[in-house]
Amino acid sequence: MSLSQAARARIVNEFIPRYPSKRAALMPSLWLAQEEAGWLGPAVFEEVGELLDLHATDVASVASFYVMFHRRKIGDRLIEVCENPSCFLNGSDQTYARICDRLGLDSGHGGHGMQTTSDGKVSVRATECLAACDYAPVVQVDLRFYGPVHEADVDAFLANMEAFSIQGKASVSMANGPQAVPVDGWEAHAPPAPGSAA
Amino acid sequence: MTASPPPATVTLTVDGHEVTVPAGTLAVEAARAAGVDVPVFCYHPKLSLAGACRMCMCEIGMASPPGQPPRPPAMMTSCTTRVSNGMTINTMASGALKAREGVIEFLLINHPLDCPVCDAGGECPLQDNSHAWGPKESRFEEQKRLARKGAALSPLVVLDQERCIVCYRCTRFMDEVPGEGELAFFNRGYTSQLRTIGDEPMKSRFQGNIIDLCPCGALTSETYRFKARPQDLDHADSVCGQCPVGCNVMLDTRSNEVARVRPRQNEAVNEIWICDKGRFAHHYTSSPNRLSGPWVAGDGGDLRASTWAEAHGNAAVLLQAVKAKHGGAAIGVIGGRNLTNEDAYALARFAAEVLETPNVDFRVGAETAVANPLAPFGLNAFNTTLEQAERAGAIFLIGTDVYEEVPVQWLRIRKGAKAGAKLIVANPRATEADRIAFQRLRHRPGSEVALVTGILASLVENPPVDSEGAVRDLSGLSAAIGGTTVEVAARHAGVSPETIRAVAATLTAAKNPVVYAGARLAIRRDAPSLGTALGNLGRALGHPECVNFFVEGANGRGAEFAGLVPGVGGVPAGEIIARAASGEIKALYLVGENILATHPDRAQALQALEAADVVVVHELFATETAAHADVVFPAVSIAEKDGSMTNIEGRIQRLYQAVRPSQDRLPDWRILSDLSGEMGLGLGYVATSEVTRDLLADIPAYASLGGKLPGSEGAITREPIDAVHPDTWPTVALVPVFEPGDGLTLVTWSELVGNETIVAETPELLTTVPDAYVEINRDDASRLGLVDGTNVEVQGPGGAVERVLRVNGRVPAGVCFAPDNLGSPRINAVVRHGVAFTVVSLAPVQETALIGGR
Amino acid sequence: MTQTPPAADAPIQHGAGQPLPWEPVLMTAVGRKGGRFLPDYLLRGGYQGLAKAVQEMDPVSVIKEISDSKLLGRGGAGFPTGVKWGGTKRNPGPRHLVVNADESEPGTYGNRYAIDADPHGLIEGMLVCCFAVGIQQAYIYIRGENLYGAEVLEHAIKEAYAAGYIGRNILGKEGFDVDISVTRGAGAYVCGEETALMESLEGRRAQPRIRPPFPIEVGGGLFGRPTVVNNVETLMCVPHILVRGAAWFASIGAPACPGPKLYTISGHVNRPGVYELPMGTTLYDLIYKYAGGMKRNQTVKAVSPGALACQLLPGTDLNVQMDTATLTRPPHWHPPFGPVGFGAGGIIVYGEETDIVQVVARAAGFFARESCGKCVPCREGTHWMQDVLSRIAHGHGRPRDLGILEDVTRNIGGRKTLCALGDFSVNSVASALRLFRPEFEAYCNGHARSNAAGSGVPLAAG
């Protein structure tokens, strides 16, 4: 595994000139390398290091800091289920468990360690907040967001993810435009406002 | 905003004590100045600030502006807070104590607490601070973090990840001081792990320093592991005997053997660093392979053990006979560059007064009798201090790989470059210094005179302007270079005229330029020309004392000052051996020099040893040279010596005996003194102090010392020299361009750690020595059909050796680089002495036929 | 990263006949066809703030206008933007602008929608900053997960270069040159901390730097140069301030920290989402008036007012005004940990069904995983808290655990760590222990209130 000529050219001609220091081209370079191979191996660290005047150890150390850079081969697709409170309150644990179950993975495995199906097609792990909490529970597949994916939706989701895509969609609250509009008849359903602030 | 200059000092209060410190001082240092030791882990005065361990939390109050209510004090890390006037630092505030206790608890919850089996036990900041500041019991009931134990970061350094407190001292050192980013933390947070990529062994020659820096026993020395407890060690202040920098070291001994070597702080020399050769290559001092008792040649020529009396008697008779029959000049004396000043002085006296020969030289392989190429300018061979590199505006390295030649000075050069010095590197081969070089010159091997002449020509074109604004008059220089243009010089040197002009401009613009020329350039046939060129350069730049030649050997400078150089009518070391080979010189007196390995013509050295009527050798080990001797005297190692050494910059430094020598070995000065007595012209020394006394009185360079060795900092000494050309510009002549034709020009110098006898006694260090190799350019490799990593036969005028081929971009086309201290036989087996440029050819050999290598 | 332009929004119908108390300022592009592209931005009055700055004002007066507007940074620290710009400008160049688009705080998602909807609003704000402070190189650092947002921005940057809003001699102003590029993070919450973000942008492990020197100073900023680090939302306010005036801006909402605010609300509310409202809107209004009240009509048990990094507010505190000033001063101040905090306005609402122990255990896990590991209390302490809380949440708590936990929060919190992440990590834990101690005690006495023991499955699911 190594960088393509096109990738090398892009690093040299596009990324390096973007910053006053060569090293700063590291993040985009690693992204580019990962896009090509799906993961980052020792050869890539050597090659990127050579282009940016960094020791391969230095490059690998930086890459290892960030959970989205994979230093081992992962499945063809990566499914990540948010497990932070907003999704958790809306049942993300059950979503995660159902996805694991359907893919024949251990749902009790738990959390942020990655599991990959035996055919190498899909990897699954829990992830942190994806900043789409209005669509909780949110699932990320290969850097695209989907939601809400409740436990009961998992089969449909695995069959047709695009139906769940929230990429480019407006917020739940802005379905009717940018205006924050009071909910019809909200006073009737709300408890009395505390103190005098109401 | 009208900015008034900040006051030079500030006054503050630390735990009630008022203290005045320079502005910008860190609170932790201000506290130290007030006699209060704030505990730290990550903080280290030689490293960048990390603020990582949070151990040094203090309650710090800032003075409020006049008329404003006092600001409440706040908890701050004293290692990242700079002091200000009126500041109050309370190191023992209850909040600070609570924070510190918290930090210790956090550090210990995942620490294995295996102090009883940890090397750091007894000298461990984590242990000490835990006792002083930590909680009395543990509340942690969870699973401790499990990690790698006893993992080799290299053959020399062992990592126990479980002990690691992630203070980043080691990684900061590697990144900031030698600049080799080969060690780093991987992952993050709780799972942070110290690693190299693919767990490849670290290659740095400075990695031992991370053992000293580690505050918790995570990093230990492979060679010292489980060998001793600190309380069992004795200590002696010494000076490293491995290279001319003269790093200050402490020899820690146990049971009269050196257990480990640690750096000793001397800000003027090594700060607090040493290289790995200095640190690890000490096992030879206690090796069972050391010579024990003298040897003399028997009737058949084979060596046999003898008594001291017999050895002295034999040597005296043999040398007397040569002297009587052929005169003193028929005796050649080589050696002294790795000995003490006392040994060198005794040897110089022995040669001059007892043997009465002018053929004396410490500079093995020297082709010129001129020991100081800058003498015509009234300069020493080295004129700056090592420390000056830190404050230089430009540093010009010519013909030296400083990483290998003067390793710890390389750290200083890096520091200078980081502080803004423009680093100019001229070398036929890429070196570590290239990585941070401002300008690089890849000149043709041997063309240094032309290169410097080119710079001079460029200065003539664009004369520097003096500080008074006057343009410097360089018309005399113009004549001195005989009208050589930048273009002509550039063609000789094989570099572009533009590069030469750019380098000249950098040097012209630099406030305090420093020029370092490699030691090998100082002994080459054209060294006087190069000295003239560089002397002129210093003058033209307005900094006549900025030029320096390195020297080889731990005490090369001391040997030079002691007069171990060719006397009137004497010939240099290279020529001594040539004459011995031709039968002109009849006796060789070799002190600590294995000329078969180091004389740049192995065949000639062998011939010399065989042809000479008498060979007397002082040695630590039974070298292959010693096998040819008539008498072998067993000498003592540096660990067993008292006395002094003079480093590359002329700094004389004291060393103290760490190991008591056995009766079967004697210091070189003592061997010489006893032998001189046997020869009826006794030097009469029985104590080191007597030699020291005499050398301080006798050697002109030491006249300034007032008859006493200096204290722990050492003292810079200079030879008083009258300039031959105080006002005129001496003439520089270009040598013709050398074209190697179809062959490759051989370039050699020594790697810091080779497979030398003393390195071989530390197997862990020896395993870091690469297989003997030669290095050529990719173009030459494809032209010659040679493949990287395969074995090749290197054929030269002196013979052939086999080597592993390295193909890379470090050497230009037409050049073949080979380290001269790797392999057996050494690369000197292909070289002929007296041939200015060695041309070699390479041919592939079968994999199985390798007989070279380590 | 692919360069395909994002698809235009589907047209969405406006309004439902309600009286509109408040005109949105920042989110006007939502619901417009092609709202995120340059032509629509220009139709909406885009780049007029920049034009005004360049053609009618000078850098000093721009900074004064921003200062007069009392715009406080929207990222969480609430630092006055005008002061930051002025401070940076006082230090010698070259200088940089860095946009912190690393929005990773669980429960906070306003920036993501703002970038999706109106990337040119951000770019215009950046250009005004560059003009005012004298900056030629600006960088947007966006979290790696938000690839879509990065693509939206890259497309908008291309549009702006082509139209001459970015590049050389912008709007014909001689010497007003700015380059803008996008750098993607790769999964590290700590990059929201400005110095960690700069480390990451420089190609290093995202570990915070010591301060001083501060980012606005030489030696403290990006590549060691004086640097403005601003949040996305902060910069998006800027063009509007220039067009409509500082006085207009200062008149909106809470007087101490005025302006429009993108509140994001999630958790047990019926209509989670982004609500643009005046700063200082009450929690009660946000939950009941706008977010449709509580799921299954639960009462509010607690609220994370600024997402996980802040202390919990009790469900009885609904009349609190949600703004930086209110939530950082008494009575919303709890020594030794300090303010409850407003963060970036990401509100998580917990209904009575919520097992707070489970939530807090999860929060502790988050910070333990996201701790960069540079400083000791955060690296070791967050993990210790996670271990203990996870054990408690799995039904293996011991009575002494709570005392230990409280003391550990005190050994991490209260400004003992290198950056604020350490303080953030204890906020949920310490406040939950203060507010809901009996629930923890129940767990530690073998009486977990939910079926959570062992499985981690909360009652609150669904």
PDB file of N, CA, C and O in Angstrom, chain B residues 759-798:
ATOM      1  N   VAL B 759      34.158  -0.474  21.552  1.00  0.00           N
ATOM      2  CA  VAL B 759      32.708  -0.607  21.371  1.00  0.00           C
ATOM      3  C   VAL B 759      32.308  -2.077  21.476  1.00  0.00           C
ATOM      4  O   VAL B 759      31.269  -2.421  22.038  1.00  0.00           O
ATOM      5  N   ALA B 760      33.174  -2.926  20.954  1.00  0.00           N
ATOM      6  CA  ALA B 760      32.862  -4.356  20.935  1.00  0.00           C
ATOM      7  C   ALA B 760      32.670  -4.912  22.336  1.00  0.00           C
ATOM      8  O   ALA B 760      32.001  -5.923  22.522  1.00  0.00           O
ATOM      9  N   GLU B 761      33.239  -4.253  23.338  1.00  0.00           N
ATOM     10  CA  GLU B 761      33.102  -4.737  24.706  1.00  0.00           C
ATOM     11  C   GLU B 761      31.735  -4.395  25.295  1.00  0.00           C
ATOM     12  O   GLU B 761      31.422  -4.781  26.418  1.00  0.00           O
ATOM     13  N   THR B 762      30.935  -3.597  24.577  1.00  0.00           N
ATOM     14  CA  THR B 762      29.557  -3.314  24.996  1.00  0.00           C
ATOM     15  C   THR B 762      28.643  -3.883  23.914  1.00  0.00           C
ATOM     16  O   THR B 762      28.296  -3.198  22.953  1.00  0.00           O
ATOM     17  N   PRO B 763      28.267  -5.154  24.038  1.00  0.00           N
ATOM     18  CA  PRO B 763      27.549  -5.822  22.948  1.00  0.00           C
ATOM     19  C   PRO B 763      26.265  -5.093  22.569  1.00  0.00           C
ATOM     20  O   PRO B 763      25.897  -5.050  21.399  1.00  0.00           O
ATOM     21  N   GLU B 764      25.588  -4.505  23.575  1.00  0.00           N
ATOM     22  CA  GLU B 764      24.336  -3.810  23.278  1.00  0.00           C
ATOM     23  C   GLU B 764      24.585  -2.647  22.308  1.00  0.00           C
ATOM     24  O   GLU B 764      23.758  -2.360  21.449  1.00  0.00           O
ATOM     25  N   LEU B 765      25.716  -1.971  22.507  1.00  0.00           N
ATOM     26  CA  LEU B 765      26.044  -0.863  21.614  1.00  0.00           C
ATOM     27  C   LEU B 765      26.506  -1.388  20.260  1.00  0.00           C
ATOM     28  O   LEU B 765      26.171  -0.833  19.214  1.00  0.00           O
ATOM     29  N   LEU B 766      27.255  -2.474  20.303  1.00  0.00           N
ATOM     30  CA  LEU B 766      27.774  -3.042  19.060  1.00  0.00           C
ATOM     31  C   LEU B 766      26.635  -3.448  18.122  1.00  0.00           C
ATOM     32  O   LEU B 766      26.741  -3.301  16.905  1.00  0.00           O
ATOM     33  N   THR B 767      25.531  -3.926  18.699  1.00  0.00           N
ATOM     34  CA  THR B 767      24.435  -4.338  17.819  1.00  0.00           C
ATOM     35  C   THR B 767      23.801  -3.149  17.101  1.00  0.00           C
ATOM     36  O   THR B 767      23.071  -3.340  16.139  1.00  0.00           O
ATOM     37  N   THR B 768      24.053  -1.948  17.565  1.00  0.00           N
ATOM     38  CA  THR B 768      23.502  -0.777  16.870  1.00  0.00           C
ATOM     39  C   THR B 768      24.408  -0.332  15.727  1.00  0.00           C
ATOM     40  O   THR B 768      24.059   0.584  14.994  1.00  0.00           O
ATOM     41  N   VAL B 769      25.576  -0.949  15.617  1.00  0.00           N
ATOM     42  CA  VAL B 769      26.504  -0.573  14.546  1.00  0.00           C
ATOM     43  C   VAL B 769      26.046  -1.258  13.255  1.00  0.00           C
ATOM     44  O   VAL B 769      25.813  -2.462  13.239  1.00  0.00           O
ATOM     45  N   PRO B 770      25.884  -0.490  12.193  1.00  0.00           N
ATOM     46  CA  PRO B 770      25.400  -1.111  10.954  1.00  0.00           C
ATOM     47  C   PRO B 770      26.459  -2.026  10.346  1.00  0.00           C
ATOM     48  O   PRO B 770      27.648  -1.904  10.635  1.00  0.00           O
ATOM     49  N   ASP B 771      25.988  -2.950   9.516  1.00  0.00           N
ATOM     50  CA  ASP B 771      26.925  -3.736   8.725  1.00  0.00           C
ATOM     51  C   ASP B 771      27.754  -2.781   7.876  1.00  0.00           C
ATOM     52  O   ASP B 771      27.242  -1.768   7.392  1.00  0.00           O
ATOM     53  N   ALA B 772      29.017  -3.129   7.704  1.00  0.00           N
ATOM     54  CA  ALA B 772      29.899  -2.239   6.948  1.00  0.00           C
ATOM     55  C   ALA B 772      29.309  -2.021   5.562  1.00  0.00           C
ATOM     56  O   ALA B 772      28.903  -2.971   4.901  1.00  0.00           O
ATOM     57  N   TYR B 773      29.249  -0.773   5.155  1.00  0.00           N
ATOM     58  CA  TYR B 773      28.564  -0.471   3.908  1.00  0.00           C
ATOM     59  C   TYR B 773      29.354   0.533   3.078  1.00  0.00           C
ATOM     60  O   TYR B 773      30.269   1.197   3.577  1.00  0.00           O
ATOM     61  N   VAL B 774      29.005   0.586   1.823  1.00  0.00           N
ATOM     62  CA  VAL B 774      29.406   1.718   0.990  1.00  0.00           C
ATOM     63  C   VAL B 774      28.123   2.314   0.429  1.00  0.00           C
ATOM     64  O   VAL B 774      27.101   1.637   0.321  1.00  0.00           O
ATOM     65  N   GLU B 775      28.201   3.580   0.090  1.00  0.00           N
ATOM     66  CA  GLU B 775      27.001   4.296  -0.304  1.00  0.00           C
ATOM     67  C   GLU B 775      27.247   4.974  -1.646  1.00  0.00           C
ATOM     68  O   GLU B 775      28.281   5.624  -1.826  1.00  0.00           O
ATOM     69  N   ILE B 776      26.337   4.751  -2.591  1.00  0.00           N
ATOM     70  CA  ILE B 776      26.468   5.445  -3.870  1.00  0.00           C
ATOM     71  C   ILE B 776      25.113   6.009  -4.292  1.00  0.00           C
ATOM     72  O   ILE B 776      24.078   5.704  -3.709  1.00  0.00           O
ATOM     73  N   ASN B 777      25.179   6.819  -5.298  1.00  0.00           N
ATOM     74  CA  ASN B 777      24.018   7.502  -5.834  1.00  0.00           C
ATOM     75  C   ASN B 777      23.167   6.555  -6.672  1.00  0.00           C
ATOM     76  O   ASN B 777      23.656   5.587  -7.228  1.00  0.00           O
ATOM     77  N   ARG B 778      21.876   6.875  -6.769  1.00  0.00           N
ATOM     78  CA  ARG B 778      20.960   6.038  -7.565  1.00  0.00           C
ATOM     79  C   ARG B 778      21.403   5.956  -9.033  1.00  0.00           C
ATOM     80  O   ARG B 778      21.316   4.911  -9.666  1.00  0.00           O
ATOM     81  N   ASP B 779      21.863   7.085  -9.554  1.00  0.00           N
ATOM     82  CA  ASP B 779      22.271   7.095 -10.970  1.00  0.00           C
ATOM     83  C   ASP B 779      23.450   6.159 -11.195  1.00  0.00           C
ATOM     84  O   ASP B 779      23.484   5.391 -12.155  1.00  0.00           O
ATOM     85  N   ASP B 780      24.430   6.249 -10.288  1.00  0.00           N
ATOM     86  CA  ASP B 780      25.592   5.375 -10.435  1.00  0.00           C
ATOM     87  C   ASP B 780      25.187   3.915 -10.291  1.00  0.00           C
ATOM     88  O   ASP B 780      25.698   3.041 -10.993  1.00  0.00           O
ATOM     89  N   ALA B 781      24.235   3.678  -9.362  1.00  0.00           N
ATOM     90  CA  ALA B 781      23.799   2.296  -9.153  1.00  0.00           C
ATOM     91  C   ALA B 781      23.177   1.732 -10.417  1.00  0.00           C
ATOM     92  O   ALA B 781      23.479   0.601 -10.825  1.00  0.00           O
ATOM     93  N   SER B 782      22.330   2.523 -11.060  1.00  0.00           N
ATOM     94  CA  SER B 782      21.696   1.976 -12.261  1.00  0.00           C
ATOM     95  C   SER B 782      22.712   1.884 -13.396  1.00  0.00           C
ATOM     96  O   SER B 782      22.693   0.941 -14.184  1.00  0.00           O
ATOM     97  N   ARG B 783      23.634   2.833 -13.460  1.00  0.00           N
ATOM     98  CA  ARG B 783      24.679   2.770 -14.484  1.00  0.00           C
ATOM     99  C   ARG B 783      25.532   1.516 -14.328  1.00  0.00           C
ATOM    100  O   ARG B 783      25.884   0.857 -15.306  1.00  0.00           O
ATOM    101  N   LEU B 784      25.823   1.178 -13.039  1.00  0.00           N
ATOM    102  CA  LEU B 784      26.689   0.039 -12.783  1.00  0.00           C
ATOM    103  C   LEU B 784      25.908  -1.256 -12.588  1.00  0.00           C
ATOM    104  O   LEU B 784      26.490  -2.309 -12.368  1.00  0.00           O
ATOM    105  N   GLY B 785      24.588  -1.157 -12.636  1.00  0.00           N
ATOM    106  CA  GLY B 785      23.772  -2.355 -12.474  1.00  0.00           C
ATOM    107  C   GLY B 785      23.858  -2.936 -11.075  1.00  0.00           C
ATOM    108  O   GLY B 785      23.833  -4.146 -10.883  1.00  0.00           O
ATOM    109  N   LEU B 786      23.967  -2.077 -10.074  1.00  0.00           N
ATOM    110  CA  LEU B 786      24.087  -2.548  -8.688  1.00  0.00           C
ATOM    111  C   LEU B 786      22.797  -2.275  -7.932  1.00  0.00           C
ATOM    112  O   LEU B 786      22.094  -1.308  -8.197  1.00  0.00           O
ATOM    113  N   VAL B 787      22.513  -3.162  -6.982  1.00  0.00           N
ATOM    114  CA  VAL B 787      21.219  -3.109  -6.302  1.00  0.00           C
ATOM    115  C   VAL B 787      21.424  -2.825  -4.818  1.00  0.00           C
ATOM    116  O   VAL B 787      22.306  -3.400  -4.170  1.00  0.00           O
ATOM    117  N   ASP B 788      20.585  -1.940  -4.308  1.00  0.00           N
ATOM    118  CA  ASP B 788      20.605  -1.580  -2.887  1.00  0.00           C
ATOM    119  C   ASP B 788      20.494  -2.825  -2.011  1.00  0.00           C
ATOM    120  O   ASP B 788      19.689  -3.718  -2.284  1.00  0.00           O
ATOM    121  N   GLY B 789      21.306  -2.899  -0.985  1.00  0.00           N
ATOM    122  CA  GLY B 789      21.204  -4.007  -0.041  1.00  0.00           C
ATOM    123  C   GLY B 789      22.006  -5.244  -0.427  1.00  0.00           C
ATOM    124  O   GLY B 789      22.099  -6.177   0.359  1.00  0.00           O
ATOM    125  N   THR B 790      22.559  -5.268  -1.629  1.00  0.00           N
ATOM    126  CA  THR B 790      23.356  -6.438  -2.018  1.00  0.00           C
ATOM    127  C   THR B 790      24.806  -6.227  -1.629  1.00  0.00           C
ATOM    128  O   THR B 790      25.215  -5.126  -1.237  1.00  0.00           O
ATOM    129  N   ASN B 791      25.599  -7.292  -1.743  1.00  0.00           N
ATOM    130  CA  ASN B 791      27.012  -7.189  -1.409  1.00  0.00           C
ATOM    131  C   ASN B 791      27.808  -6.821  -2.641  1.00  0.00           C
ATOM    132  O   ASN B 791      27.551  -7.326  -3.736  1.00  0.00           O
ATOM    133  N   VAL B 792      28.755  -5.926  -2.442  1.00  0.00           N
ATOM    134  CA  VAL B 792      29.614  -5.534  -3.561  1.00  0.00           C
ATOM    135  C   VAL B 792      31.067  -5.644  -3.136  1.00  0.00           C
ATOM    136  O   VAL B 792      31.398  -5.571  -1.954  1.00  0.00           O
ATOM    137  N   GLU B 793      31.902  -5.826  -4.142  1.00  0.00           N
ATOM    138  CA  GLU B 793      33.337  -5.766  -3.894  1.00  0.00           C
ATOM    139  C   GLU B 793      33.810  -4.367  -4.248  1.00  0.00           C
ATOM    140  O   GLU B 793      33.526  -3.872  -5.340  1.00  0.00           O
ATOM    141  N   VAL B 794      34.481  -3.749  -3.307  1.00  0.00           N
ATOM    142  CA  VAL B 794      35.009  -2.405  -3.520  1.00  0.00           C
ATOM    143  C   VAL B 794      36.483  -2.556  -3.864  1.00  0.00           C
ATOM    144  O   VAL B 794      37.273  -3.036  -3.055  1.00  0.00           O
ATOM    145  N   GLN B 795      36.810  -2.178  -5.113  1.00  0.00           N
ATOM    146  CA  GLN B 795      38.198  -2.332  -5.547  1.00  0.00           C
ATOM    147  C   GLN B 795      38.852  -0.970  -5.657  1.00  0.00           C
ATOM    148  O   GLN B 795      38.283  -0.052  -6.254  1.00  0.00           O
ATOM    149  N   GLY B 796      40.024  -0.869  -5.042  1.00  0.00           N
ATOM    150  CA  GLY B 796      40.754   0.390  -5.105  1.00  0.00           C
ATOM    151  C   GLY B 796      42.213   0.116  -5.348  1.00  0.00           C
ATOM    152  O   GLY B 796      42.622  -1.043  -5.485  1.00  0.00           O
ATOM    153  N   PRO B 797      43.015   1.170  -5.342  1.00  0.00           N
ATOM    154  CA  PRO B 797      44.444   0.987  -5.629  1.00  0.00           C
ATOM    155  C   PRO B 797      45.143   0.111  -4.603  1.00  0.00           C
ATOM    156  O   PRO B 797      46.138  -0.542  -4.919  1.00  0.00           O
ATOM    157  N   GLY B 798      44.602   0.055  -3.370  1.00  0.00           N
ATOM    158  CA  GLY B 798      45.279  -0.728  -2.334  1.00  0.00           C
ATOM    159  C   GLY B 798      44.780  -2.147  -2.204  1.00  0.00           C
ATOM    160  O   GLY B 798      45.360  -2.945  -1.488  1.00  0.00           O
TER     161      GLY B 798
END
